[in-house]
């Protein structure tokens, strides 16, 4: 299983950062390169525990659909989403938020396993892990800019 760990330091209130991280509309803005759209379940606003969202996007030149569910949430400290249906064998994304003296540390722990067994694991290590890291970094940069601009 591939694992990505990111820390983003944001000079803004933890509640603001938490809400921006679960904002469907902001997520769609951060994924303009892939034309990602929420098409079913929660399609705008702030996603809540036990809600689902289905995303449609073009990744790696292929139209894809991915449905995730928020399986746990403790406001404003964490929420976790898990793939119910999509292009991965498994996918889990933990979003953790910690206060610090300059604002908030937003932590992403993104774990996934590709289909196709050994071929998928090889693809993860040579390409997909870096692709997903950059995808998350783009999202986190928009959250940071938005949070810091409005504080």
PDB file of C-alpha atoms in Angstrom:
ATOM      1  CA  UNK A   1       0.000   0.000   0.000  1.00  0.00           C
ATOM      2  CA  UNK A   2       1.319   3.456  -0.916  1.00  0.00           C
ATOM      3  CA  UNK A   3       1.273   6.197   1.725  1.00  0.00           C
ATOM      4  CA  UNK A   4       1.644   9.966   1.387  1.00  0.00           C
ATOM      5  CA  UNK A   5       2.217  12.154   4.451  1.00  0.00           C
ATOM      6  CA  UNK A   6       2.008  15.938   4.127  1.00  0.00           C
ATOM      7  CA  UNK A   7       2.113  18.791   6.648  1.00  0.00           C
ATOM      8  CA  UNK A   8       0.875  22.226   5.655  1.00  0.00           C
ATOM      9  CA  UNK A   9       1.431  25.143   8.046  1.00  0.00           C
ATOM     10  CA  UNK A  10      -1.355  27.704   7.780  1.00  0.00           C
ATOM     11  CA  UNK A  11      -1.529  31.023   9.611  1.00  0.00           C
ATOM     12  CA  UNK A  12      -5.271  30.837  10.278  1.00  0.00           C
ATOM     13  CA  UNK A  13      -7.761  29.610  12.861  1.00  0.00           C
ATOM     14  CA  UNK A  14      -8.187  25.829  13.083  1.00  0.00           C
ATOM     15  CA  UNK A  15     -11.984  26.076  12.559  1.00  0.00           C
ATOM     16  CA  UNK A  16     -11.521  28.005   9.319  1.00  0.00           C
ATOM     17  CA  UNK A  17      -8.918  25.562   7.994  1.00  0.00           C
ATOM     18  CA  UNK A  18     -11.055  22.559   8.973  1.00  0.00           C
ATOM     19  CA  UNK A  19     -14.075  23.946   7.119  1.00  0.00           C
ATOM     20  CA  UNK A  20     -12.054  24.853   4.016  1.00  0.00           C
ATOM     21  CA  UNK A  21     -10.627  21.314   3.878  1.00  0.00           C
ATOM     22  CA  UNK A  22     -14.127  19.826   3.683  1.00  0.00           C
ATOM     23  CA  UNK A  23     -15.588  22.450   1.341  1.00  0.00           C
ATOM     24  CA  UNK A  24     -16.765  20.745  -1.860  1.00  0.00           C
ATOM     25  CA  UNK A  25     -16.785  24.026  -3.833  1.00  0.00           C
ATOM     26  CA  UNK A  26     -13.195  24.897  -2.872  1.00  0.00           C
ATOM     27  CA  UNK A  27     -12.068  21.364  -3.733  1.00  0.00           C
ATOM     28  CA  UNK A  28     -13.521  21.765  -7.214  1.00  0.00           C
ATOM     29  CA  UNK A  29     -11.578  25.028  -7.649  1.00  0.00           C
ATOM     30  CA  UNK A  30      -8.350  23.290  -6.622  1.00  0.00           C
ATOM     31  CA  UNK A  31      -8.854  20.560  -9.232  1.00  0.00           C
ATOM     32  CA  UNK A  32      -9.477  22.675 -12.321  1.00  0.00           C
ATOM     33  CA  UNK A  33      -6.624  20.872 -14.147  1.00  0.00           C
ATOM     34  CA  UNK A  34      -8.601  17.624 -14.004  1.00  0.00           C
ATOM     35  CA  UNK A  35     -12.048  19.248 -14.322  1.00  0.00           C
ATOM     36  CA  UNK A  36     -13.149  17.451 -11.157  1.00  0.00           C
ATOM     37  CA  UNK A  37     -16.848  17.896 -10.399  1.00  0.00           C
ATOM     38  CA  UNK A  38     -19.065  16.636  -7.597  1.00  0.00           C
ATOM     39  CA  UNK A  39     -21.906  14.834  -9.401  1.00  0.00           C
ATOM     40  CA  UNK A  40     -23.766  12.886  -6.684  1.00  0.00           C
ATOM     41  CA  UNK A  41     -24.219  12.810  -2.918  1.00  0.00           C
ATOM     42  CA  UNK A  42     -23.069  16.082  -1.356  1.00  0.00           C
ATOM     43  CA  UNK A  43     -22.280  18.289  -4.376  1.00  0.00           C
ATOM     44  CA  UNK A  44     -21.624  21.652  -2.681  1.00  0.00           C
ATOM     45  CA  UNK A  45     -20.965  23.201   0.711  1.00  0.00           C
ATOM     46  CA  UNK A  46     -19.376  21.459   3.697  1.00  0.00           C
ATOM     47  CA  UNK A  47     -19.390  17.679   3.732  1.00  0.00           C
ATOM     48  CA  UNK A  48     -20.366  16.066   7.043  1.00  0.00           C
ATOM     49  CA  UNK A  49     -19.836  12.710   8.731  1.00  0.00           C
ATOM     50  CA  UNK A  50     -21.583   9.767   6.989  1.00  0.00           C
ATOM     51  CA  UNK A  51     -22.136  11.776   3.810  1.00  0.00           C
ATOM     52  CA  UNK A  52     -20.871  10.659   0.427  1.00  0.00           C
ATOM     53  CA  UNK A  53     -19.659  12.532  -2.616  1.00  0.00           C
ATOM     54  CA  UNK A  54     -19.133  11.181  -6.106  1.00  0.00           C
ATOM     55  CA  UNK A  55     -16.465  12.925  -8.152  1.00  0.00           C
ATOM     56  CA  UNK A  56     -16.059  12.823 -11.920  1.00  0.00           C
ATOM     57  CA  UNK A  57     -12.721  13.902 -13.380  1.00  0.00           C
ATOM     58  CA  UNK A  58     -10.152  13.235 -16.063  1.00  0.00           C
ATOM     59  CA  UNK A  59      -6.961  11.805 -14.574  1.00  0.00           C
ATOM     60  CA  UNK A  60      -4.092  10.616 -16.730  1.00  0.00           C
ATOM     61  CA  UNK A  61      -6.221  11.165 -19.826  1.00  0.00           C
ATOM     62  CA  UNK A  62      -8.991   8.845 -18.616  1.00  0.00           C
ATOM     63  CA  UNK A  63     -12.489   9.840 -17.429  1.00  0.00           C
ATOM     64  CA  UNK A  64     -12.915   8.473 -13.912  1.00  0.00           C
ATOM     65  CA  UNK A  65     -15.581   8.378 -11.227  1.00  0.00           C
ATOM     66  CA  UNK A  66     -14.771   8.053  -7.518  1.00  0.00           C
ATOM     67  CA  UNK A  67     -17.220   7.848  -4.611  1.00  0.00           C
ATOM     68  CA  UNK A  68     -16.009   8.533  -1.077  1.00  0.00           C
ATOM     69  CA  UNK A  69     -17.691   8.596   2.323  1.00  0.00           C
ATOM     70  CA  UNK A  70     -16.748  10.562   5.431  1.00  0.00           C
ATOM     71  CA  UNK A  71     -16.370   7.687   7.897  1.00  0.00           C
ATOM     72  CA  UNK A  72     -15.309   9.722  10.937  1.00  0.00           C
ATOM     73  CA  UNK A  73     -15.248  13.359  12.020  1.00  0.00           C
ATOM     74  CA  UNK A  74     -14.247  15.187  15.176  1.00  0.00           C
ATOM     75  CA  UNK A  75     -14.659  18.925  14.596  1.00  0.00           C
ATOM     76  CA  UNK A  76     -12.263  20.748  14.184  1.00  0.00           C
ATOM     77  CA  UNK A  77      -9.517  18.145  14.703  1.00  0.00           C
ATOM     78  CA  UNK A  78      -9.985  15.415  12.116  1.00  0.00           C
ATOM     79  CA  UNK A  79     -12.065  13.763   9.458  1.00  0.00           C
ATOM     80  CA  UNK A  80     -11.434  10.681   7.368  1.00  0.00           C
ATOM     81  CA  UNK A  81     -12.807   9.746   3.991  1.00  0.00           C
ATOM     82  CA  UNK A  82     -12.715   6.328   2.396  1.00  0.00           C
ATOM     83  CA  UNK A  83     -13.336   5.244  -1.170  1.00  0.00           C
ATOM     84  CA  UNK A  84     -16.514   3.245  -1.700  1.00  0.00           C
ATOM     85  CA  UNK A  85     -16.144   2.899  -5.468  1.00  0.00           C
ATOM     86  CA  UNK A  86     -13.491   4.017  -7.924  1.00  0.00           C
ATOM     87  CA  UNK A  87     -10.187   3.458  -9.650  1.00  0.00           C
ATOM     88  CA  UNK A  88      -8.255   2.214  -6.600  1.00  0.00           C
ATOM     89  CA  UNK A  89      -8.417  -1.146  -4.888  1.00  0.00           C
ATOM     90  CA  UNK A  90      -8.507   0.818  -1.608  1.00  0.00           C
ATOM     91  CA  UNK A  91      -8.165   4.487  -0.682  1.00  0.00           C
ATOM     92  CA  UNK A  92      -8.283   6.223   2.702  1.00  0.00           C
ATOM     93  CA  UNK A  93      -7.524   9.895   3.401  1.00  0.00           C
ATOM     94  CA  UNK A  94      -7.081  11.154   6.965  1.00  0.00           C
ATOM     95  CA  UNK A  95      -7.253  14.923   7.469  1.00  0.00           C
ATOM     96  CA  UNK A  96      -5.785  15.989  10.836  1.00  0.00           C
ATOM     97  CA  UNK A  97      -5.694  19.541  12.208  1.00  0.00           C
ATOM     98  CA  UNK A  98      -3.565  20.770  15.113  1.00  0.00           C
ATOM     99  CA  UNK A  99      -3.363  24.209  16.658  1.00  0.00           C
ATOM    100  CA  UNK A 100       0.046  25.752  17.010  1.00  0.00           C
ATOM    101  CA  UNK A 101       1.297  29.189  18.051  1.00  0.00           C
ATOM    102  CA  UNK A 102       1.119  30.479  14.461  1.00  0.00           C
ATOM    103  CA  UNK A 103      -2.244  29.006  13.502  1.00  0.00           C
ATOM    104  CA  UNK A 104      -2.897  25.479  12.266  1.00  0.00           C
ATOM    105  CA  UNK A 105      -0.942  22.489  11.035  1.00  0.00           C
ATOM    106  CA  UNK A 106      -2.982  20.532   8.498  1.00  0.00           C
ATOM    107  CA  UNK A 107      -1.814  16.929   8.122  1.00  0.00           C
ATOM    108  CA  UNK A 108      -2.802  14.633   5.267  1.00  0.00           C
ATOM    109  CA  UNK A 109      -2.274  10.893   5.472  1.00  0.00           C
ATOM    110  CA  UNK A 110      -3.334   9.474   2.119  1.00  0.00           C
ATOM    111  CA  UNK A 111      -3.137   5.701   1.687  1.00  0.00           C
ATOM    112  CA  UNK A 112      -4.042   3.839  -1.463  1.00  0.00           C
ATOM    113  CA  UNK A 113      -3.601   0.580  -3.260  1.00  0.00           C
ATOM    114  CA  UNK A 114      -3.919   0.263  -7.003  1.00  0.00           C
ATOM    115  CA  UNK A 115      -5.668  -2.461  -8.884  1.00  0.00           C
ATOM    116  CA  UNK A 116      -3.658  -5.012 -10.904  1.00  0.00           C
ATOM    117  CA  UNK A 117      -1.571  -6.469  -8.064  1.00  0.00           C
ATOM    118  CA  UNK A 118       2.164  -6.375  -8.705  1.00  0.00           C
ATOM    119  CA  UNK A 119       1.830  -4.254 -11.848  1.00  0.00           C
ATOM    120  CA  UNK A 120      -0.232  -1.743  -9.843  1.00  0.00           C
ATOM    121  CA  UNK A 121       2.362  -1.632  -7.044  1.00  0.00           C
ATOM    122  CA  UNK A 122       5.095  -0.955  -9.595  1.00  0.00           C
ATOM    123  CA  UNK A 123       2.984   1.822 -11.195  1.00  0.00           C
ATOM    124  CA  UNK A 124       2.388   3.318  -7.706  1.00  0.00           C
ATOM    125  CA  UNK A 125       6.085   3.615  -6.980  1.00  0.00           C
ATOM    126  CA  UNK A 126       7.266   4.944 -10.319  1.00  0.00           C
ATOM    127  CA  UNK A 127       4.419   7.344 -11.100  1.00  0.00           C
ATOM    128  CA  UNK A 128       1.104   7.381  -9.216  1.00  0.00           C
ATOM    129  CA  UNK A 129       2.440   8.267  -5.754  1.00  0.00           C
ATOM    130  CA  UNK A 130       4.112  11.412  -7.113  1.00  0.00           C
ATOM    131  CA  UNK A 131       1.009  12.287  -9.162  1.00  0.00           C
ATOM    132  CA  UNK A 132      -1.231  12.012  -6.081  1.00  0.00           C
ATOM    133  CA  UNK A 133       1.249  13.983  -3.930  1.00  0.00           C
ATOM    134  CA  UNK A 134       1.155  16.866  -6.438  1.00  0.00           C
ATOM    135  CA  UNK A 135      -2.649  16.663  -6.589  1.00  0.00           C
ATOM    136  CA  UNK A 136      -2.823  17.040  -2.779  1.00  0.00           C
ATOM    137  CA  UNK A 137      -0.196  19.810  -2.740  1.00  0.00           C
ATOM    138  CA  UNK A 138      -2.265  21.855  -5.229  1.00  0.00           C
ATOM    139  CA  UNK A 139      -5.356  21.405  -3.050  1.00  0.00           C
ATOM    140  CA  UNK A 140      -3.461  22.329   0.119  1.00  0.00           C
ATOM    141  CA  UNK A 141      -1.964  25.449  -1.468  1.00  0.00           C
ATOM    142  CA  UNK A 142      -5.441  26.776  -2.282  1.00  0.00           C
ATOM    143  CA  UNK A 143      -6.677  26.002   1.245  1.00  0.00           C
ATOM    144  CA  UNK A 144      -3.657  27.852   2.681  1.00  0.00           C
ATOM    145  CA  UNK A 145      -4.049  30.894   0.416  1.00  0.00           C
ATOM    146  CA  UNK A 146      -7.788  31.102   1.056  1.00  0.00           C
ATOM    147  CA  UNK A 147      -7.456  30.735   4.831  1.00  0.00           C
ATOM    148  CA  UNK A 148      -4.615  33.224   5.182  1.00  0.00           C
ATOM    149  CA  UNK A 149      -6.258  35.800   2.895  1.00  0.00           C
ATOM    150  CA  UNK A 150      -9.438  35.885   4.949  1.00  0.00           C
ATOM    151  CA  UNK A 151      -7.871  35.944   8.443  1.00  0.00           C
TER     152      UNK A 151
END
